[in-house]
Short mmCIF file of C-alpha atoms in Angstrom, two decimals:
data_model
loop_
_atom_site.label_atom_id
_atom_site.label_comp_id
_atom_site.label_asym_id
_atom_site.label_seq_id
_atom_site.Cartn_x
_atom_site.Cartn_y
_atom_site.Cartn_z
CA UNK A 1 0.00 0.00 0.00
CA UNK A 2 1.27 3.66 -0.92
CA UNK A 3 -0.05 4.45 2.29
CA UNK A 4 -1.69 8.20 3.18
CA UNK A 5 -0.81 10.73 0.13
CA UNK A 6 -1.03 14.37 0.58
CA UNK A 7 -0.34 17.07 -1.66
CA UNK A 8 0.86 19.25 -2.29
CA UNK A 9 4.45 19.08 0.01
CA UNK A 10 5.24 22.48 0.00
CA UNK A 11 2.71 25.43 -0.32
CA UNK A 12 3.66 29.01 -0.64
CA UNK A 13 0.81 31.64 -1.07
CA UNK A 14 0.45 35.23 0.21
CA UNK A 15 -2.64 36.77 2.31
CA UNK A 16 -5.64 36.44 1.56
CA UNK A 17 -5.02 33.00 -0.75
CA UNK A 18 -7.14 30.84 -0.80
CA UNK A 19 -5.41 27.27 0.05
CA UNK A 20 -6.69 23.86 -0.73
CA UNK A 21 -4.57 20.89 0.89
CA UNK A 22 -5.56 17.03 -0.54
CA UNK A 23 -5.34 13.92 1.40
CA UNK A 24 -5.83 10.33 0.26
CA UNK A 25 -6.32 7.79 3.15
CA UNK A 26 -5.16 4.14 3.38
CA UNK A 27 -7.53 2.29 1.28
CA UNK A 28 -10.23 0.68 3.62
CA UNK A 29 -9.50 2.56 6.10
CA UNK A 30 -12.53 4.37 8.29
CA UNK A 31 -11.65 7.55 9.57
CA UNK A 32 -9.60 10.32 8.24
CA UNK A 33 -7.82 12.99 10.44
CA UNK A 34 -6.72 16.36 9.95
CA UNK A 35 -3.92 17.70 12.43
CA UNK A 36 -1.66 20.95 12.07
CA UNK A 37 1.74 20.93 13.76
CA UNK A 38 3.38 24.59 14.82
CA UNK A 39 6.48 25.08 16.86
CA UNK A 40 4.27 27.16 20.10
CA UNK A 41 1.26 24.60 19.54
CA UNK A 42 2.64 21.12 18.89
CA UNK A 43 0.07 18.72 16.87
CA UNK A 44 -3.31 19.93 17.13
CA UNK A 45 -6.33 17.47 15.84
CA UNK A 46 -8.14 19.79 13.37
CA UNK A 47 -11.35 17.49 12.29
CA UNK A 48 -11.95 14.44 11.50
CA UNK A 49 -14.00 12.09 9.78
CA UNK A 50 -15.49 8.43 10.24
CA UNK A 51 -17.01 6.67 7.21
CA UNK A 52 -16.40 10.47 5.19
CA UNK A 53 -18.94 11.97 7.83
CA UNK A 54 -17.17 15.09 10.13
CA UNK A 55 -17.58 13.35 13.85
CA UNK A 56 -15.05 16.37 15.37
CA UNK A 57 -14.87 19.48 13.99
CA UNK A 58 -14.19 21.48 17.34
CA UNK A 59 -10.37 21.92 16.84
CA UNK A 60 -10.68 24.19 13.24
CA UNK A 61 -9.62 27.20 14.37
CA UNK A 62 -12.43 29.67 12.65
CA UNK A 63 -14.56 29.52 9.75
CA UNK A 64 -12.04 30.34 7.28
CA UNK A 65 -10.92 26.78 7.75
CA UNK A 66 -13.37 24.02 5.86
CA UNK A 67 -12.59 20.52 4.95
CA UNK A 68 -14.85 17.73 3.16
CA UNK A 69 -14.59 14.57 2.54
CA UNK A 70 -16.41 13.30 -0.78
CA UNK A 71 -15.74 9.74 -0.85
CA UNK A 72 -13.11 6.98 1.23
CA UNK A 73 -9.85 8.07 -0.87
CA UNK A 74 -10.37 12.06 -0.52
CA UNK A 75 -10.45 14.91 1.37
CA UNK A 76 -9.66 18.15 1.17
CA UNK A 77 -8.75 21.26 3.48
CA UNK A 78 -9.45 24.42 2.52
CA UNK A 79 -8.17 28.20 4.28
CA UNK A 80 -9.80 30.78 2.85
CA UNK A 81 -9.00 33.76 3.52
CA UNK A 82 -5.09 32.70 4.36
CA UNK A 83 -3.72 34.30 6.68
CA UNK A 84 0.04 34.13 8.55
CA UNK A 85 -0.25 32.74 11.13
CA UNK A 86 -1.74 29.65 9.35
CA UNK A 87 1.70 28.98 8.31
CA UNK A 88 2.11 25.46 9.72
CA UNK A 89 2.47 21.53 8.69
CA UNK A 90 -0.62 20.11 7.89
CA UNK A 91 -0.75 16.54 8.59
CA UNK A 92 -3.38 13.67 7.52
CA UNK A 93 -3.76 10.57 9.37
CA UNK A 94 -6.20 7.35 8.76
CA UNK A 95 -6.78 4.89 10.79
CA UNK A 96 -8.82 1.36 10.05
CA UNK A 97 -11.41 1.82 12.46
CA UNK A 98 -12.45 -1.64 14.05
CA UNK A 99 -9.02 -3.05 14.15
CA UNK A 100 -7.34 -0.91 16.43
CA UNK A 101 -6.49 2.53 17.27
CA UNK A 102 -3.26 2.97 15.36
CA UNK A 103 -2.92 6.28 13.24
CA UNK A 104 -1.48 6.66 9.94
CA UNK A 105 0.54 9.98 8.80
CA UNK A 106 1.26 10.84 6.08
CA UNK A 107 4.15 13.32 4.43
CA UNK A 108 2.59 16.57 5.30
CA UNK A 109 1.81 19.66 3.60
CA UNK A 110 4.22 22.52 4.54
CA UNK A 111 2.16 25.80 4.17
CA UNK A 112 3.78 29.09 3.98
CA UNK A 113 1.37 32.54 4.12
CA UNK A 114 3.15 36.07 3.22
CA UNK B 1 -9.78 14.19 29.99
CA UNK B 2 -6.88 12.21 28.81
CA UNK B 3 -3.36 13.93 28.55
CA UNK B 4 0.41 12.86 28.39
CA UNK B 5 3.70 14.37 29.14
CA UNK B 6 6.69 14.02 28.02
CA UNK B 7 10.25 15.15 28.73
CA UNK B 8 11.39 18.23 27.14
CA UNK B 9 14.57 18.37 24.62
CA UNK B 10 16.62 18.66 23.10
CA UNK B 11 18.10 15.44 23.88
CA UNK B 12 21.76 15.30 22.70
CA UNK B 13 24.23 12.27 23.05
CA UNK B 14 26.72 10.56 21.69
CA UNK B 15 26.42 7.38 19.13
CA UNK B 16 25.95 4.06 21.61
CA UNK B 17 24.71 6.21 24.43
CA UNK B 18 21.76 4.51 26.40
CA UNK B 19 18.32 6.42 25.58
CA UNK B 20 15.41 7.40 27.88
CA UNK B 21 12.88 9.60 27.56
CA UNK B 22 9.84 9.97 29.98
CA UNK B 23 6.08 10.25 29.43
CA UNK B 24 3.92 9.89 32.26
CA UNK B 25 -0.23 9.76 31.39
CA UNK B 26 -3.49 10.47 33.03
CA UNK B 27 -6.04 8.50 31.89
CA UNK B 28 -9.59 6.82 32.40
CA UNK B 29 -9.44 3.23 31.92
CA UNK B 30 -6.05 1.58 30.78
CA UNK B 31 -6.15 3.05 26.84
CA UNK B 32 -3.26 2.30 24.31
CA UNK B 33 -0.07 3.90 24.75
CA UNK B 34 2.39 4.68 21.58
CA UNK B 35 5.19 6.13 20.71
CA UNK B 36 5.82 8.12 17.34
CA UNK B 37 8.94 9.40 15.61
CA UNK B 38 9.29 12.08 13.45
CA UNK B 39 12.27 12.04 11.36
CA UNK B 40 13.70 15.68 9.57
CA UNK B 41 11.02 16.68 6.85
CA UNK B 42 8.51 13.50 7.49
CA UNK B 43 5.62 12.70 8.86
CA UNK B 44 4.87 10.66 11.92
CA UNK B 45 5.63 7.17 12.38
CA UNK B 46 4.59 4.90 14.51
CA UNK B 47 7.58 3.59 16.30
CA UNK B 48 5.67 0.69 18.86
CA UNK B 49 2.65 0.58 21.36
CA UNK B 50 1.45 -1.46 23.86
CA UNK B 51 -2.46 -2.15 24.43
CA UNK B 52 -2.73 -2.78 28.05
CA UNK B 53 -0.64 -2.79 31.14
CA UNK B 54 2.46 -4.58 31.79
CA UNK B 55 2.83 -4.74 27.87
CA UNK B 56 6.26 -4.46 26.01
CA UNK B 57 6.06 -2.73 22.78
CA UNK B 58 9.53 -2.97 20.92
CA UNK B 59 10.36 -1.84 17.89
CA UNK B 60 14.24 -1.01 15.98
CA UNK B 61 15.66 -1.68 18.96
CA UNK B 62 13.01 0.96 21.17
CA UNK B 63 11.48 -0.35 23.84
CA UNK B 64 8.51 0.89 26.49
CA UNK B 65 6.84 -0.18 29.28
CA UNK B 66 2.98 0.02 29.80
CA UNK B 67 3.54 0.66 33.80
CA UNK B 68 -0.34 1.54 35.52
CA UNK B 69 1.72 1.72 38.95
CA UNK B 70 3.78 5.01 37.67
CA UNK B 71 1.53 5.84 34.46
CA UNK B 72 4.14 5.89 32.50
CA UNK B 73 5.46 4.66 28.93
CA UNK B 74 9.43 5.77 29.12
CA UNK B 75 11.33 5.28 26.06
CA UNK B 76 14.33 3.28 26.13
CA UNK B 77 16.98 2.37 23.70
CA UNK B 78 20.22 0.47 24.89
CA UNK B 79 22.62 2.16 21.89
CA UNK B 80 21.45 5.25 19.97
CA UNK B 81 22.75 5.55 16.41
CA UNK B 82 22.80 8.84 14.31
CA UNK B 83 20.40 7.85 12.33
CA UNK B 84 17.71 7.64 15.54
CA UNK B 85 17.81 11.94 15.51
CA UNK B 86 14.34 12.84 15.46
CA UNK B 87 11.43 14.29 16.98
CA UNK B 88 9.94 11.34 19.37
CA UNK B 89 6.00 11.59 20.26
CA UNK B 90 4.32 9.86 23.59
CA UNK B 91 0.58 9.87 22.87
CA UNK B 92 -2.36 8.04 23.90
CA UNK B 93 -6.28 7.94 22.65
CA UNK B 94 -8.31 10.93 23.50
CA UNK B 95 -11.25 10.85 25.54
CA UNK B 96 -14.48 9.45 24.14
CA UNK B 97 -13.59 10.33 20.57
CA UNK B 98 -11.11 8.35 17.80
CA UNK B 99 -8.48 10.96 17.99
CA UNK B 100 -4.98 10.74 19.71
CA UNK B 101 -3.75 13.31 22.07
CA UNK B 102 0.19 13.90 21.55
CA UNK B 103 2.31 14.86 23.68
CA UNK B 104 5.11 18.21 23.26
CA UNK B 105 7.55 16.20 21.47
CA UNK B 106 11.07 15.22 22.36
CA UNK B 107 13.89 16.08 19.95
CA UNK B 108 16.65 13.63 19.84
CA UNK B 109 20.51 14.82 18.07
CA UNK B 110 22.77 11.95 18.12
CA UNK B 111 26.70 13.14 17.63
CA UNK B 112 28.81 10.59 15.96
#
């Protein structure tokens, strides 16, 4: 298995962007998890999903965040308007659901905002 | 709810050196415990975990304890290598929901 694909690796954009950040889960797998990693924050849980239905979405920080999740191989996260201090790593993680609690990361996304 | 900490780095020592770094939990019930590593530019990995107490998850040479007495999970490694520097991640299941809760992260450097 490829295991969890983001793209793209590296995002630059300046203010006011609007930023789309694509995640394909482990095939099979149940649930699909956003998480953003900063330096003062750590890893924070964004959202997430179970069977491509948001369970969790208390951890976006403010309504320009939005993700979806359209079918069991994609999601996407979407910033609009960027700003700053969004500037962070932008993990997704899936996990299989009724085998166990393990979480699978993939690459990242490192976003940049001007 | 449920929460972990973990020792804070940087962690430096020399190749062979003997590893530990702490995490201590508070939990309710006796979740999973794992430990991730984060090498330079990658995402998380999951290093090894133990399901329930008194379990020994190993993994590349890692080890950690599942101890309820001391509700900890210390990492251990007997001889680091340079190739172990990383960021290392003690984390557990959150509280009623599917998520895991990480701890701050502990970076490793390894000198040759």
């Amino acid at each position: 298995d490829a295991g969890v694909i983001q793209s793209p690796r590296h995002e630059v954009t300046e203010m006011g962007q609007e930023v789309t950040l694509r995640c394909k889960p482990i095939s099979g797998h149940d649930y699909l998890f956003w998480y953003r990693q900063t330096m003062m924050r750590g890893l924070e849980l964004l959202i997430y999903f179970n069977n491509n239905v948001p369970i969790d979405d208390s951890g976006m920080p403010e309504d320009r965040f939005s993700a979806k999740m359209p079918n069991a191989s994609f999601s996407t996260l979407k910033i609009q308007p960027s700003e700053p201090r969004d500037s962070a790593v932008y993990f997704c993680a899936s996990n299989p659901g009724t085998s166990g609690d393990t979480q699978y990361f993939g690459p990242g996304t490192r976003l940049t905002v001007l | 709810g449920n929460s972990v900490t973990q020792m804070e780095g940087p962690v430096t020592l020399s190749e062979e050196a003997f590893l530990t770094i702490n995490c201590t939990y508070t939990a309710t019930g006796y979740p999973s415990l794992f430990w991730y590593v984060q090498y330079p530019g990658e995402g998380l990995q999951l290093l090894l975990k133990a399901t329930k107490a008194d379990d020994k998850g190993s993994n590349k040479g890692f080890e950690a304890t599942y101890r309820k007495e001391t509700t900890s999970f210390h990492l251990e490694k007997g001889s680091v290598q340079v190739s172990d520097s990383a960021v290392y991640f003690c984390a557990l299941p959150d509280t009623g929901r599917r998520a895991l809760t990480f701890g701050s992260g502990t970076r490793l450097q390894v000198q040759p």
